[in-house]
mmCIF file of C-alpha atoms in Angstrom:
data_model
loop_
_atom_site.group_PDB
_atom_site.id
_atom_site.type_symbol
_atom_site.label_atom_id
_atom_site.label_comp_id
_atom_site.label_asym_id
_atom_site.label_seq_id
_atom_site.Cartn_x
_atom_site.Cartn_y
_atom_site.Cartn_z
ATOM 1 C CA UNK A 1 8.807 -0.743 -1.652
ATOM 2 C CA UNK A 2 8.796 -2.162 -5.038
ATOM 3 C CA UNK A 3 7.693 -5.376 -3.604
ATOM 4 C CA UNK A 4 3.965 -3.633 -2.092
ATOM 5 C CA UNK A 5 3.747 -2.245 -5.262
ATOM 6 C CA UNK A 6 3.777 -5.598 -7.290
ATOM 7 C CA UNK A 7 1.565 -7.187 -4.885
ATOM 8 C CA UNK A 8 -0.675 -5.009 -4.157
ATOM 9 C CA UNK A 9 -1.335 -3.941 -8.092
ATOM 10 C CA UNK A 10 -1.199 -7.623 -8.985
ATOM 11 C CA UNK A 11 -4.052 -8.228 -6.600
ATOM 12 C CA UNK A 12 -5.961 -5.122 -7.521
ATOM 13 C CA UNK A 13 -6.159 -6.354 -11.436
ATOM 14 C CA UNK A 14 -7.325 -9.775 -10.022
ATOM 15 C CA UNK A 15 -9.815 -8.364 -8.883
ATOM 16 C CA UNK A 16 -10.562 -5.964 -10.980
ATOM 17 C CA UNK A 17 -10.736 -8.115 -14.540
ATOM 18 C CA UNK A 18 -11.646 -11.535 -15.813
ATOM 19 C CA UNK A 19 -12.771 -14.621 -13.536
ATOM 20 C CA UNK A 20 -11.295 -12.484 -10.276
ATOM 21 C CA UNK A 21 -14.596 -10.315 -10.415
ATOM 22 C CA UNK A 22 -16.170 -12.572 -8.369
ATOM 23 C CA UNK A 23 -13.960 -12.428 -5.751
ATOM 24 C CA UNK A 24 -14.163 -8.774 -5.938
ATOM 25 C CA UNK A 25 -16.102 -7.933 -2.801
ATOM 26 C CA UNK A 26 -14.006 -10.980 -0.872
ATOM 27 C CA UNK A 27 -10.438 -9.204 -1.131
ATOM 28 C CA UNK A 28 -12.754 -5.492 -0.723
ATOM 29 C CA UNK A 29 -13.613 -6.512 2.854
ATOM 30 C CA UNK A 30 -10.666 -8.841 3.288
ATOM 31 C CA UNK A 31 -8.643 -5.017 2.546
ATOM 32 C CA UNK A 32 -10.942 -3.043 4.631
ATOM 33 C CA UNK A 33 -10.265 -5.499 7.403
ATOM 34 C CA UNK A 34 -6.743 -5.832 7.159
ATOM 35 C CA UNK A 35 -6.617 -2.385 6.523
ATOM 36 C CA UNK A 36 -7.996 -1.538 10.011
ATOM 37 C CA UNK A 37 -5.598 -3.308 12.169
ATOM 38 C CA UNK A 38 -2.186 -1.022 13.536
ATOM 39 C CA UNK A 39 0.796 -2.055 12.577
ATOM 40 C CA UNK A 40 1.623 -2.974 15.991
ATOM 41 C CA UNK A 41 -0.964 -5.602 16.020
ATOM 42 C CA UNK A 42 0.516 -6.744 12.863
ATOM 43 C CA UNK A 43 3.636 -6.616 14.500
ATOM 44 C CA UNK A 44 2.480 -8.244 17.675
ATOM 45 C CA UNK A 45 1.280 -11.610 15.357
ATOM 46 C CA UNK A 46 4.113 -11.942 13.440
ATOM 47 C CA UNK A 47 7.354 -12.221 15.557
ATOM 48 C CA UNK A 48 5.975 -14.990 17.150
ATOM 49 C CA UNK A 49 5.313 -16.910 13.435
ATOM 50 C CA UNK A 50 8.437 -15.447 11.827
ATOM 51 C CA UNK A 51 11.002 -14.927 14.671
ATOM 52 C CA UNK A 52 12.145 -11.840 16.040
ATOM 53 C CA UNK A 53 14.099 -9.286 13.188
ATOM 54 C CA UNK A 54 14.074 -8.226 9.818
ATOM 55 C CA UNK A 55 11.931 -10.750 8.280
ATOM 56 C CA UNK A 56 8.510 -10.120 10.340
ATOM 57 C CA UNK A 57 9.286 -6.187 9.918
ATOM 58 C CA UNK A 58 9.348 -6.915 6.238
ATOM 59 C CA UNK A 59 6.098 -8.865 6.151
ATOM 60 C CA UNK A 60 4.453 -6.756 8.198
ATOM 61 C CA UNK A 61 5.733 -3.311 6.387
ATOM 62 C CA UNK A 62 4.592 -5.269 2.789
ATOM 63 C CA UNK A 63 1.034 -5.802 5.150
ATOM 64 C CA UNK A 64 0.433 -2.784 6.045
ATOM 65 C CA UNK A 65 1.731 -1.008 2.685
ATOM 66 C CA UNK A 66 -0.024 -3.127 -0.050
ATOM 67 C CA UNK A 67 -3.853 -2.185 1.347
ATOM 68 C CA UNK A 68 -4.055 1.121 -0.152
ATOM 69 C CA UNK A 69 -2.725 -0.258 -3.594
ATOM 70 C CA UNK A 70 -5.503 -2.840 -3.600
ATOM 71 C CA UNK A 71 -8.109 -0.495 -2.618
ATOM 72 C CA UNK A 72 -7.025 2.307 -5.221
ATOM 73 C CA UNK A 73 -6.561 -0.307 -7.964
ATOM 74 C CA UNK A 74 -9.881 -1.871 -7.923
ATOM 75 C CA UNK A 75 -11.528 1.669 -7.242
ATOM 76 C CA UNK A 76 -9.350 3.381 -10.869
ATOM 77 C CA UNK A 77 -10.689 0.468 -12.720
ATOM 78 C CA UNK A 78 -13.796 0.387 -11.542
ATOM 79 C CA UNK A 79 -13.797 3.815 -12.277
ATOM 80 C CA UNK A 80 -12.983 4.151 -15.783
ATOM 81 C CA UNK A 81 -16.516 5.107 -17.588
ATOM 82 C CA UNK A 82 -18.308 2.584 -19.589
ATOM 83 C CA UNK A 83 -18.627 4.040 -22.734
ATOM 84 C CA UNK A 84 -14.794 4.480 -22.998
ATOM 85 C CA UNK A 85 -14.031 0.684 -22.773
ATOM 86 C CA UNK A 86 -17.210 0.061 -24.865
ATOM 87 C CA UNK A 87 -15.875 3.113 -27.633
ATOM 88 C CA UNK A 88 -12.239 1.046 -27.343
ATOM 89 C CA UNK A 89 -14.137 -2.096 -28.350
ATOM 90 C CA UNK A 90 -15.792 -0.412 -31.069
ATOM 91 C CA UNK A 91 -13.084 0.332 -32.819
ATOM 92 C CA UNK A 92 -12.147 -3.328 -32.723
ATOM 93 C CA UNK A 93 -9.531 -3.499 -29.663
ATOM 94 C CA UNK A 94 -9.177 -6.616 -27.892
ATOM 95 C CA UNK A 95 -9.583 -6.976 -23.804
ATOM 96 C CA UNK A 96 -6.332 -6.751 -23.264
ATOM 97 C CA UNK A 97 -5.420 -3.849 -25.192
ATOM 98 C CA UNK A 98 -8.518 -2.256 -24.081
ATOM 99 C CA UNK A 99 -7.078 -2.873 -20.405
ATOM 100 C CA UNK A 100 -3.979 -1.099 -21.394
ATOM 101 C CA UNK A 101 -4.932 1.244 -23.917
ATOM 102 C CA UNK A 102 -7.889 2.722 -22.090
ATOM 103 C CA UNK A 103 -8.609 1.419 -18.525
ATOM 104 C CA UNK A 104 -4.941 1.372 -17.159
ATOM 105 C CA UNK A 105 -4.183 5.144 -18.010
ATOM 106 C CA UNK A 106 -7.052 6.484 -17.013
ATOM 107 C CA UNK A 107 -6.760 4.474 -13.668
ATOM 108 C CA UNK A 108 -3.407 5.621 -13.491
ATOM 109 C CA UNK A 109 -3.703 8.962 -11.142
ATOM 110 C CA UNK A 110 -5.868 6.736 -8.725
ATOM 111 C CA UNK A 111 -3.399 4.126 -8.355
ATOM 112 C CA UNK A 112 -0.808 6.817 -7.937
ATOM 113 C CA UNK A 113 -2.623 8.469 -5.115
ATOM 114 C CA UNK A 114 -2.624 4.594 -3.225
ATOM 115 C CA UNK A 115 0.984 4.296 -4.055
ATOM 116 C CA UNK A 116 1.179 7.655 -2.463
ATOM 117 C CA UNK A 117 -0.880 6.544 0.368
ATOM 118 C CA UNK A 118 1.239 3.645 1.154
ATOM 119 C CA UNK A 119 4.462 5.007 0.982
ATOM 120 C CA UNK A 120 3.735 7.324 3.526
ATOM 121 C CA UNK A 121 2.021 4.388 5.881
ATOM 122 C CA UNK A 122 5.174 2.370 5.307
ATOM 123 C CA UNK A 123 7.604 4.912 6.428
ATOM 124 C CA UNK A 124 5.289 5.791 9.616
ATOM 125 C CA UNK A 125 5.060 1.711 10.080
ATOM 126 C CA UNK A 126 9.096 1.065 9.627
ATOM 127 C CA UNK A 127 9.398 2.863 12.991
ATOM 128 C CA UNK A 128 7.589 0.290 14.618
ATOM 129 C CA UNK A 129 9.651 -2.442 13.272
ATOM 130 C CA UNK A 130 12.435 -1.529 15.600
ATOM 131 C CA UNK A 131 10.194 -3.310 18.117
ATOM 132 C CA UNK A 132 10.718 -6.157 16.298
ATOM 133 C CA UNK A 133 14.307 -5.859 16.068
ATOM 134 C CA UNK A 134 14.717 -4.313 12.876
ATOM 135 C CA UNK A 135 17.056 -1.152 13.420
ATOM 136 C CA UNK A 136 16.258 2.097 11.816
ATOM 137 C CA UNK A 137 15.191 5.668 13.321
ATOM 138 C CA UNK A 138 12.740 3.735 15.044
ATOM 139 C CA UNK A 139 15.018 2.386 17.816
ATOM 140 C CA UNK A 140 16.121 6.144 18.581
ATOM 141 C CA UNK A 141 12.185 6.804 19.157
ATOM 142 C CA UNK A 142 11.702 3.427 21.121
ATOM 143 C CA UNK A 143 14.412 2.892 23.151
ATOM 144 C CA UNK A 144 15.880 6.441 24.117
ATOM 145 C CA UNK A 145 13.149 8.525 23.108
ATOM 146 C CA UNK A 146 10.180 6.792 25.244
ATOM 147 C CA UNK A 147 11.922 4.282 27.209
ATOM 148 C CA UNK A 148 14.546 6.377 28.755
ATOM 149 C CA UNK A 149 12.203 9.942 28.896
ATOM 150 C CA UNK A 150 14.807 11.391 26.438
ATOM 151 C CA UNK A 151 13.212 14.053 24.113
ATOM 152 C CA UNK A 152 16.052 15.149 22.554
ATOM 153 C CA UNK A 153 16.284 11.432 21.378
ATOM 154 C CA UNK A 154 12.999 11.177 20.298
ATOM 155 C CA UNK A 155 13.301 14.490 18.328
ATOM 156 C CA UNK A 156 16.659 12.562 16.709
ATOM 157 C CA UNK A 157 14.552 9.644 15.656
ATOM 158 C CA UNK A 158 11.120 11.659 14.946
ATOM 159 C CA UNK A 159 12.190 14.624 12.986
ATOM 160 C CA UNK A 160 14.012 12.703 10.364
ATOM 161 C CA UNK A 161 11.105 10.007 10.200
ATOM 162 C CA UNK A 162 8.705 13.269 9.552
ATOM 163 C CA UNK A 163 10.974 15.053 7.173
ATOM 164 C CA UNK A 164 11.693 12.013 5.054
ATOM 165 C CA UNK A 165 7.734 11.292 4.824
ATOM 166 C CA UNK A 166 7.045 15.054 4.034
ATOM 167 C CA UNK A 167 10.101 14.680 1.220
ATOM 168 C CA UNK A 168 8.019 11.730 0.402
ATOM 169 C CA UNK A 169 4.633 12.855 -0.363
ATOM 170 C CA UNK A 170 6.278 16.020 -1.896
ATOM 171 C CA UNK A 171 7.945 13.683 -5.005
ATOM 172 C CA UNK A 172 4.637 12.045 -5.611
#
């Protein structure tokens, strides 16, 4: 969503540029941590905080979804080489348009490939959040398709899950 895209970019340049360098390493683990638990578990701490429905599915799809963006973000900035920012500031740019003249675009494939990343997570994760009472394909795989021992069900909910992610990953 364009929410975990905000959010997770927004946190990625914090850390990335200016006084949120030190902090760096903090949201690195904090990201590797978070970026270990299942969405289940996710799932599992929020609808007792938030309620049961739409709004913990949300928070925990915008979880789940924004660790890639933070990871790929601080990794295509850190990645630009130095002597392009330092050639930028030879020829008399300032920080910021060095950020967006030179370290954004060549960041810019990186980021992508998080975006990437977390779209896909996000659409495997919004089947879980019919567990949480949020509706989608995710209630055809829950409730008929391993509940009630219904394949054809669970093909119903899966294959359009699948195809949608594959459709996905194609347009990025």
């Amino acid at each position: 969503s364009i929410a975990t895209i905000i959010v997770g970019f927004a946190i990625g340049v914090f850390a990335s540029v200016g006084i949120g360098k030190q902090f760096k390493h903090l949201i690195e683990r904090i990201t590797a941590l978070a970026n270990a638990l299942p969405a289940l578990g996710v799932l599992a701490i929020l609808i007792p905080i938030l309620g049961y429905g739409m709004k913990s599915a949300a928070v925990a799809l915008l979880f789940c979804g924004v660790m890639p963006i933070i990871f790929n973000t601080i990794t295509g900035l850190g990645s630009v080489p130095q002597y392009m920012i330092e050639l930028g500031e030879g020829l008399g740019m300032s920080k910021v348009r060095v950020f967006f003249n030179i370290k954004l675009p060549l960041a810019c494939p990186v980021i992508m490939a998080g975006v990437r990343s977390s779209a896909i997570i996000i659409i495997g994760c919004a089947t879980l959040a019919a567990m949480a009472g949020a509706g989608g394909l995710g209630t055809l795989i829950y409730a008929a398709g391993v509940r009630g021992f219904d394949p054809i069900m669970l093909l119903q909910g899966a294959l359009p899950v699948c195809l949608f992610a594959l459709f996905v990953d194609r347009i990025f």
